[in-house]
Amino acid sequence: MAPKMNGFGIMPEDTRICVVMVGLPARGKSYIAQKAQRYLNWLSIPAETFNVGNYRRHDAPHPSADFFDTNNVEGERKRRAAAEAAVSDMLKWFKSGGVVGILDATNSTKERRKWVLERVASEGIEVLFVESKCDNEELIMANIRDVKTTSPDYVGQDPEKAAQDFRERIRHYEKVYKSINEDGDEDHLTYLKIMNVGKKVFINRIQNYLQSRIVYFLMNLHIRPRSVWLSRHGESALNLEGRIGGDAELSHRGEEYARKLPELVRESVGSDRPLTVWTSTLKRTIATARHLPKHYNQLQWKALDELDAGVCDGMTYQEIADQYPEDFQARDEDKYNYRYRGGESYRDVVIRLEPIIMELERSEDILIISHQAVIRCIYAYFMQKTQEESPWVPVPLHTLMKLTPRAYGTELQTYRANIKAVSTWRGKGSTAKHEDPVPEGGI
Amino acid sequence: MDTLLTAEIAANAPRYRRKSSTFIDGIHDVSDNQGKLAPAQLYSTMSGRLFHSGRIAIVMVGLPARGKTHISVSMGRYLSWLGVKTRIFHLGDYRRATVPGGHVPEDYFYPNASPASMMLRQKILKKCREDIYAWLNHENGQVAIYDAVNPTRSGRIALAKEFAKHDVQTLFIESYVDDQEILKENARNVKISSPDFHGMDPDEAASLYLKRIETKIPVFETMEEENLNFVKMINAGQAFYYNNVSFNYLFHRIVFYLTNLHIKSRTTFFVRAGPATDEDSYKADAPLSEEGMAYAEKMTETLLRHREQERQASIAQGGPDVPLRPLTVWTSTRLRTMQTAEPLKRMGFKVRQRSQMSQINPGVCEKLSERAIRALYPEEVKKHELDPYHHRYPRAESYHDLAVRLEPIILELEREQNDLLIIAHESVLRVLYSYLMHCSTMDIPKLKFPRDEIIEIIPAAYQNNAKRIHIPGLDPRTIPGSPEDIRIPVPGDPSANLPPIPGMSSPEPVDVAVPRPPEKIINNAKETVSDKLADED
């Protein structure tokens, strides 16, 4: 593979796109921006978000609502300066090899959009405007609640006061806000307009494949609050022997975990609302999901099956090291790209998981019961782990993870079943079958 | 094979479709390889349906000359390629099968048609609907594409209700065009072959044709139904409006594909790269040899002459005297493909490199002869012979891997509006050709692209046509077989010179010593559907 190749094989010099967010505050712009960045990074495309608010906070860390009044000359000047700084940093980043830069700001007037377009297009970078438009009060309130508790602007403030101030701020923006092409004179722009979280979508003048790919992904997003739960199957008979792959039954401790899982899930969900359960097509994940409440809908996905270890399927790490020493070493050197003889690499797994990720983005509460490598890839997507890190993430058995996507990142909670299991984690260069991982990032 | 007979059967028995090999575009074939994986299919399921997306009816909406058939066929092609069991139901086929020549009464589309016309319409609709349900219920079909005008709101709402009753989700796709230029271009391209317009100025004929549609189908309501799931494609893909499409993975996939599709006609050419100095090495990335340089020149000359001849021929047949569509060249990032494009680049044609178009990775087979592979990897050879498409030698890529890697190229191919010349390794050409001509996975590894031929794929609404253009005067040593191929043995490959589009009954032996006419049309599938091109549906 050519070194510059990425998931799409689009060479950096081919296409560079600046995604310009548009919309009032509390319309999920930052959420969309960081989701897009996460998705592109996961597919090995260099992407970066430039949040104008972060630049503005240098000068005005905790501004009150009247800072955003268009009649406030000082506020206007500072906000303009922040936008300038963000755009010029972004252009610098493009020069160093960036492919998709995301400008996260309200860009709510025609003048501002014109300015951004001219600035960016003059560097030969394509501009894709992405507007989130929403008039559903409930959704806006949910977003306000989320923002006021997580936004750096309101750190340490009384939540009620913060919410009120934030609504005031929105009102200032509403006075000058123009939706894209509302007046019919922005038809030349390339844009995506998402109305009420994807109920209606309008796209205009998409120029190339990468743009269409981004648009496609964003259309799958929604901003309704939800969580994703991840669990490996319970310990299997092959886990006990330290063998990889196969299609074994659960061990008795694995069975114990399956019985405990409903309780663990209920504790984590905090209510009786049903989840949708996705398992792989292998016995051990289906058996693990067996005792979950009947009103949980269960689906099996072939795409959630464990990484195919090819000829090494059913072997221990020691056996692999003995029989295929070169392979064993090659795998440690570049675990993400290493493909087992007749089997798969982590990169292959990411490709086959793409439909799952899309489906996950579209869905609400989902519990996934799958396998180590697959969970690692999904985990890497939500937690933005690099290709170097993701294949080594420890995902212990008999542990439930709850991931909650938020505007400024994904929240992780872990729930241990306290049922003993072998460790299947293996450190770089080691062949030990029962090793304990170095604790990292909470799991 | 008698193409006229084939056309006759195809036209008169919609449920029966030809079974072709790689002879012509297989998009309308009834697949007989149940359970076989499609070129880019990532996994399979017991039910035969993918992505937990259930059964879907895609219902086309739009007046004639809006590119509906083109959209249906392209979408069917893409979905099948992904492994989704898809079949296209052109209502026009049913009309033709029921009414000789498809000549329906003048009031056929009128809201207040005569009882006889109403009855006829009902009969035709019923037959088509029955076939759709049979496909979804009894043949494990997942997607049925229903290609018809569907002009009225009430009709569409009723249709969605009916499908829902059968547990089928409906997605409407409207092609809406108000740009007069696009309308005229479509009318010129698709309908001008009708004898009614013979000898007429093409612009005039197009206008007349469009006017006739208006009188024939007086009521057409564009889609605004809040509660239906629909995509409105505006002016051939310039803008899109989506209503309620956000609940099904497959819907999104379709929407994504549509975003890249346009309905303007353009041609794709395939050629091999010239021979390189180090023919056998995948890793070396060797430059073109001297013969390779000569090949690049001759190929360029032949291609440009061919394009000009086509233009002249079109003018001679009454076509407009317009300049050729611009030509864009895609190569891989391999040196030999870039160098093969060099003469065109010097002449100012736009050449773009696409890194995904690198040849199939031979893995351990690099530089090995077939005999050596058989001796070293007897087990692998056995597996390979069982499934040459999906099997991969150690460290190698399978054709399936290659197809998945090429998916972005497929979408970009649909997006491209210029004529396109693709210069690539034979393995890449095989996969891209199989997408455009809908070949089965068993055939793909066997397709041959001799160096002395340019393959031209001309898209037509109903099915694509392939032509081979001979490049005269090449050094015979550079032509036969596939010297830069990885020499993975392929079962059932009796002759190294099997052309990608085997000729009529017996392929003409490839004899380089005998000069052939510069252009040779092995198959022009247009004839097989000529009656359809003139039809107004």
Tab-separated table of N, CA and C in Angstrom, chain A residues 76-167:
chain	number	residue	atom	x	y	z
A	76	GLU	N	-18.348	42.084	19.662
A	76	GLU	CA	-18.303	41.806	18.230
A	76	GLU	C	-16.851	41.737	17.742
A	77	ARG	N	-16.030	42.667	18.217
A	77	ARG	CA	-14.639	42.723	17.801
A	77	ARG	C	-13.897	41.461	18.254
A	78	LYS	N	-14.129	41.092	19.492
A	78	LYS	CA	-13.443	39.911	20.034
A	78	LYS	C	-13.881	38.634	19.328
A	79	ARG	N	-15.160	38.586	19.002
A	79	ARG	CA	-15.642	37.375	18.332
A	79	ARG	C	-15.087	37.284	16.921
A	80	ARG	N	-14.982	38.417	16.295
A	80	ARG	CA	-14.403	38.460	14.957
A	80	ARG	C	-12.927	38.041	14.997
A	81	ALA	N	-12.222	38.534	16.004
A	81	ALA	CA	-10.806	38.189	16.147
A	81	ALA	C	-10.636	36.691	16.386
A	82	ALA	N	-11.546	36.115	17.164
A	82	ALA	CA	-11.477	34.676	17.441
A	82	ALA	C	-11.675	33.878	16.153
A	83	ALA	N	-12.630	34.311	15.323
A	83	ALA	CA	-12.874	33.624	14.062
A	83	ALA	C	-11.644	33.705	13.159
A	84	GLU	N	-11.049	34.898	13.102
A	84	GLU	CA	-9.827	35.083	12.296
A	84	GLU	C	-8.743	34.116	12.752
A	85	ALA	N	-8.567	34.055	14.062
A	85	ALA	CA	-7.499	33.210	14.611
A	85	ALA	C	-7.763	31.743	14.295
A	86	ALA	N	-9.026	31.317	14.436
A	86	ALA	CA	-9.365	29.915	14.169
A	86	ALA	C	-9.124	29.579	12.705
A	87	VAL	N	-9.571	30.452	11.804
A	87	VAL	CA	-9.409	30.189	10.377
A	87	VAL	C	-7.930	30.165	10.000
A	88	SER	N	-7.154	31.077	10.561
A	88	SER	CA	-5.752	31.096	10.118
A	88	SER	C	-4.999	29.885	10.680
A	89	ASP	N	-5.366	29.443	11.884
A	89	ASP	CA	-4.771	28.195	12.387
A	89	ASP	C	-5.171	27.006	11.525
A	90	MET	N	-6.413	27.019	11.085
A	90	MET	CA	-6.896	25.915	10.259
A	90	MET	C	-6.142	25.872	8.930
A	91	LEU	N	-5.922	27.046	8.330
A	91	LEU	CA	-5.208	27.080	7.057
A	91	LEU	C	-3.776	26.578	7.231
A	92	LYS	N	-3.182	26.936	8.359
A	92	LYS	CA	-1.834	26.429	8.656
A	92	LYS	C	-1.843	24.903	8.743
A	93	TRP	N	-2.873	24.410	9.415
A	93	TRP	CA	-2.998	22.961	9.587
A	93	TRP	C	-3.168	22.255	8.235
A	94	PHE	N	-3.942	22.860	7.333
A	94	PHE	CA	-4.092	22.287	5.992
A	94	PHE	C	-2.734	22.192	5.300
A	95	LYS	N	-1.915	23.217	5.480
A	95	LYS	CA	-0.599	23.214	4.821
A	95	LYS	C	0.267	22.076	5.338
A	96	SER	N	0.031	21.648	6.576
A	96	SER	CA	0.859	20.576	7.127
A	96	SER	C	0.260	19.199	6.847
A	97	GLY	N	-0.682	19.114	5.904
A	97	GLY	CA	-1.179	17.795	5.509
A	97	GLY	C	-2.600	17.474	5.941
A	98	GLY	N	-3.297	18.448	6.472
A	98	GLY	CA	-4.687	18.203	6.869
A	98	GLY	C	-5.575	17.946	5.661
A	99	VAL	N	-6.576	17.122	5.821
A	99	VAL	CA	-7.488	16.822	4.720
A	99	VAL	C	-8.888	17.400	4.953
A	100	VAL	N	-9.423	17.181	6.136
A	100	VAL	CA	-10.734	17.752	6.434
A	100	VAL	C	-10.646	18.613	7.694
A	101	GLY	N	-10.806	19.913	7.533
A	101	GLY	CA	-10.814	20.830	8.669
A	101	GLY	C	-12.257	21.240	8.946
A	102	ILE	N	-12.611	21.238	10.211
A	102	ILE	CA	-13.995	21.567	10.556
A	102	ILE	C	-14.002	22.866	11.350
A	103	LEU	N	-14.698	23.863	10.839
A	103	LEU	CA	-14.783	25.146	11.519
A	103	LEU	C	-16.080	25.181	12.306
A	104	ASP	N	-15.939	25.059	13.622
A	104	ASP	CA	-17.109	24.944	14.477
A	104	ASP	C	-17.452	26.310	15.063
A	105	ALA	N	-18.470	26.947	14.489
A	105	ALA	CA	-18.934	28.245	14.965
A	105	ALA	C	-20.354	28.427	14.444
A	106	THR	N	-21.007	29.530	14.819
A	106	THR	CA	-22.398	29.669	14.378
A	106	THR	C	-22.497	30.074	12.904
A	107	ASN	N	-21.550	30.868	12.429
A	107	ASN	CA	-21.550	31.328	11.026
A	107	ASN	C	-22.975	31.621	10.541
A	108	SER	N	-23.680	32.388	11.350
A	108	SER	CA	-25.122	32.471	11.139
A	108	SER	C	-25.542	33.606	10.209
A	109	THR	N	-24.592	34.381	9.704
A	109	THR	CA	-24.985	35.424	8.743
A	109	THR	C	-24.370	35.166	7.377
A	110	LYS	N	-25.025	35.723	6.368
A	110	LYS	CA	-24.519	35.576	4.999
A	110	LYS	C	-23.114	36.178	4.872
A	111	GLU	N	-22.912	37.328	5.563
A	111	GLU	CA	-21.624	38.030	5.462
A	111	GLU	C	-20.503	37.147	6.001
A	112	ARG	N	-20.777	36.530	7.152
A	112	ARG	CA	-19.744	35.679	7.742
A	112	ARG	C	-19.421	34.494	6.819
A	113	ARG	N	-20.462	33.902	6.238
A	113	ARG	CA	-20.231	32.745	5.362
A	113	ARG	C	-19.435	33.155	4.128
A	114	LYS	N	-19.760	34.337	3.605
A	114	LYS	CA	-19.050	34.835	2.436
A	114	LYS	C	-17.566	35.020	2.781
A	115	TRP	N	-17.329	35.586	3.970
A	115	TRP	CA	-15.951	35.829	4.398
A	115	TRP	C	-15.175	34.508	4.517
A	116	VAL	N	-15.801	33.517	5.164
A	116	VAL	CA	-15.125	32.220	5.327
A	116	VAL	C	-14.847	31.594	3.967
A	117	LEU	N	-15.856	31.618	3.105
A	117	LEU	CA	-15.705	31.020	1.781
A	117	LEU	C	-14.533	31.639	1.030
A	118	GLU	N	-14.456	32.966	1.033
A	118	GLU	CA	-13.399	33.644	0.290
A	118	GLU	C	-12.029	33.323	0.873
A	119	ARG	N	-11.959	33.378	2.176
A	119	ARG	CA	-10.707	33.101	2.873
A	119	ARG	C	-10.184	31.699	2.553
A	120	VAL	N	-11.070	30.718	2.646
A	120	VAL	CA	-10.656	29.320	2.525
A	120	VAL	C	-10.482	28.904	1.070
A	121	ALA	N	-11.428	29.320	0.223
A	121	ALA	CA	-11.373	28.912	-1.180
A	121	ALA	C	-10.138	29.481	-1.871
A	122	SER	N	-9.661	30.649	-1.404
A	122	SER	CA	-8.488	31.247	-2.046
A	122	SER	C	-7.243	30.386	-1.826
A	123	GLU	N	-7.296	29.467	-0.878
A	123	GLU	CA	-6.174	28.547	-0.656
A	123	GLU	C	-6.383	27.239	-1.415
A	124	GLY	N	-7.401	27.189	-2.268
A	124	GLY	CA	-7.662	25.973	-3.033
A	124	GLY	C	-8.335	24.879	-2.227
A	125	ILE	N	-8.994	25.263	-1.150
A	125	ILE	CA	-9.671	24.272	-0.318
A	125	ILE	C	-11.171	24.380	-0.568
A	126	GLU	N	-11.803	23.222	-0.714
A	126	GLU	CA	-13.245	23.234	-0.966
A	126	GLU	C	-14.009	23.536	0.317
A	127	VAL	N	-15.134	24.190	0.166
A	127	VAL	CA	-15.915	24.541	1.347
A	127	VAL	C	-17.269	23.832	1.308
A	128	LEU	N	-17.552	23.136	2.385
A	128	LEU	CA	-18.845	22.461	2.531
A	128	LEU	C	-19.527	23.020	3.774
A	129	PHE	N	-20.643	23.724	3.584
A	129	PHE	CA	-21.378	24.253	4.731
A	129	PHE	C	-22.316	23.176	5.265
A	130	VAL	N	-22.362	23.037	6.567
A	130	VAL	CA	-23.263	22.069	7.184
A	130	VAL	C	-24.123	22.808	8.202
A	131	GLU	N	-25.404	22.912	7.912
A	131	GLU	CA	-26.286	23.637	8.816
A	131	GLU	C	-27.196	22.678	9.571
A	132	SER	N	-27.291	22.889	10.867
A	132	SER	CA	-28.262	22.139	11.647
A	132	SER	C	-29.362	23.113	12.057
A	133	LYS	N	-30.562	22.843	11.581
A	133	LYS	CA	-31.674	23.739	11.831
A	133	LYS	C	-32.702	22.956	12.625
A	134	CYS	N	-33.226	23.596	13.662
A	134	CYS	CA	-34.117	22.832	14.523
A	134	CYS	C	-35.131	23.762	15.155
A	135	ASP	N	-36.414	23.417	15.061
A	135	ASP	CA	-37.406	24.228	15.750
A	135	ASP	C	-38.210	23.377	16.732
A	136	ASN	N	-37.682	22.204	17.045
A	136	ASN	CA	-38.328	21.342	18.017
A	136	ASN	C	-37.844	21.727	19.414
A	137	GLU	N	-38.744	22.374	20.198
A	137	GLU	CA	-38.371	22.924	21.509
A	137	GLU	C	-37.733	21.886	22.429
A	138	GLU	N	-38.306	20.689	22.407
A	138	GLU	CA	-37.834	19.645	23.307
A	138	GLU	C	-36.361	19.323	23.055
A	139	LEU	N	-36.027	19.189	21.761
A	139	LEU	CA	-34.648	18.879	21.394
A	139	LEU	C	-33.715	20.017	21.794
A	140	ILE	N	-34.181	21.244	21.580
A	140	ILE	CA	-33.337	22.387	21.907
A	140	ILE	C	-33.087	22.416	23.421
A	141	MET	N	-34.146	22.169	24.205
A	141	MET	CA	-33.988	22.182	25.659
A	141	MET	C	-33.007	21.110	26.116
A	142	ALA	N	-33.124	19.918	25.530
A	142	ALA	CA	-32.208	18.829	25.899
A	142	ALA	C	-30.773	19.254	25.619
A	143	ASN	N	-30.575	19.942	24.498
A	143	ASN	CA	-29.242	20.407	24.152
A	143	ASN	C	-28.755	21.487	25.107
A	144	ILE	N	-29.674	22.378	25.486
A	144	ILE	CA	-29.287	23.441	26.414
A	144	ILE	C	-28.852	22.819	27.741
A	145	ARG	N	-29.612	21.838	28.190
A	145	ARG	CA	-29.258	21.169	29.443
A	145	ARG	C	-27.863	20.556	29.346
A	146	ASP	N	-27.614	19.907	28.223
A	146	ASP	CA	-26.331	19.250	28.021
A	146	ASP	C	-25.204	20.267	28.001
A	147	VAL	N	-25.414	21.363	27.254
A	147	VAL	CA	-24.367	22.361	27.096
A	147	VAL	C	-24.069	23.053	28.423
A	148	LYS	N	-25.134	23.405	29.144
A	148	LYS	CA	-24.883	24.189	30.360
A	148	LYS	C	-24.124	23.371	31.403
A	149	THR	N	-24.234	22.037	31.316
A	149	THR	CA	-23.485	21.236	32.281
A	149	THR	C	-22.101	20.875	31.784
A	150	THR	N	-21.876	20.935	30.469
A	150	THR	CA	-20.564	20.517	29.967
A	150	THR	C	-19.747	21.652	29.351
A	151	SER	N	-20.390	22.779	28.993
A	151	SER	CA	-19.649	23.838	28.308
A	151	SER	C	-18.670	24.532	29.250
A	152	PRO	N	-17.456	24.755	28.758
A	152	PRO	CA	-16.454	25.457	29.579
A	152	PRO	C	-16.895	26.884	29.926
A	153	ASP	N	-17.826	27.443	29.142
A	153	ASP	CA	-18.282	28.802	29.423
A	153	ASP	C	-18.972	28.911	30.776
A	154	TYR	N	-19.545	27.809	31.225
A	154	TYR	CA	-20.371	27.890	32.428
A	154	TYR	C	-19.813	27.053	33.573
A	155	VAL	N	-18.530	26.783	33.529
A	155	VAL	CA	-17.925	25.977	34.580
A	155	VAL	C	-18.135	26.651	35.941
A	156	GLY	N	-18.600	25.889	36.893
A	156	GLY	CA	-18.742	26.385	38.256
A	156	GLY	C	-19.895	27.352	38.452
A	157	GLN	N	-20.809	27.446	37.511
A	157	GLN	CA	-21.931	28.377	37.692
A	157	GLN	C	-23.203	27.631	38.066
A	158	ASP	N	-24.120	28.378	38.627
A	158	ASP	CA	-25.407	27.804	38.976
A	158	ASP	C	-26.118	27.360	37.702
A	159	PRO	N	-26.500	26.081	37.599
A	159	PRO	CA	-27.046	25.550	36.348
A	159	PRO	C	-28.283	26.314	35.865
A	160	GLU	N	-29.141	26.715	36.782
A	160	GLU	CA	-30.348	27.428	36.357
A	160	GLU	C	-30.000	28.765	35.722
A	161	LYS	N	-29.086	29.477	36.395
A	161	LYS	CA	-28.642	30.767	35.872
A	161	LYS	C	-27.978	30.584	34.517
A	162	ALA	N	-27.153	29.525	34.438
A	162	ALA	CA	-26.439	29.257	33.194
A	162	ALA	C	-27.424	29.035	32.057
A	163	ALA	N	-28.448	28.237	32.322
A	163	ALA	CA	-29.432	27.938	31.283
A	163	ALA	C	-30.117	29.219	30.807
A	164	GLN	N	-30.435	30.081	31.771
A	164	GLN	CA	-31.121	31.317	31.425
A	164	GLN	C	-30.217	32.216	30.572
A	165	ASP	N	-28.977	32.313	31.004
A	165	ASP	CA	-28.020	33.133	30.267
A	165	ASP	C	-27.836	32.608	28.850
A	166	PHE	N	-27.785	31.282	28.776
A	166	PHE	CA	-27.560	30.652	27.480
A	166	PHE	C	-28.726	30.929	26.530
A	167	ARG	N	-29.932	30.881	27.074
A	167	ARG	CA	-31.098	31.169	26.245
A	167	ARG	C	-31.075	32.621	25.760
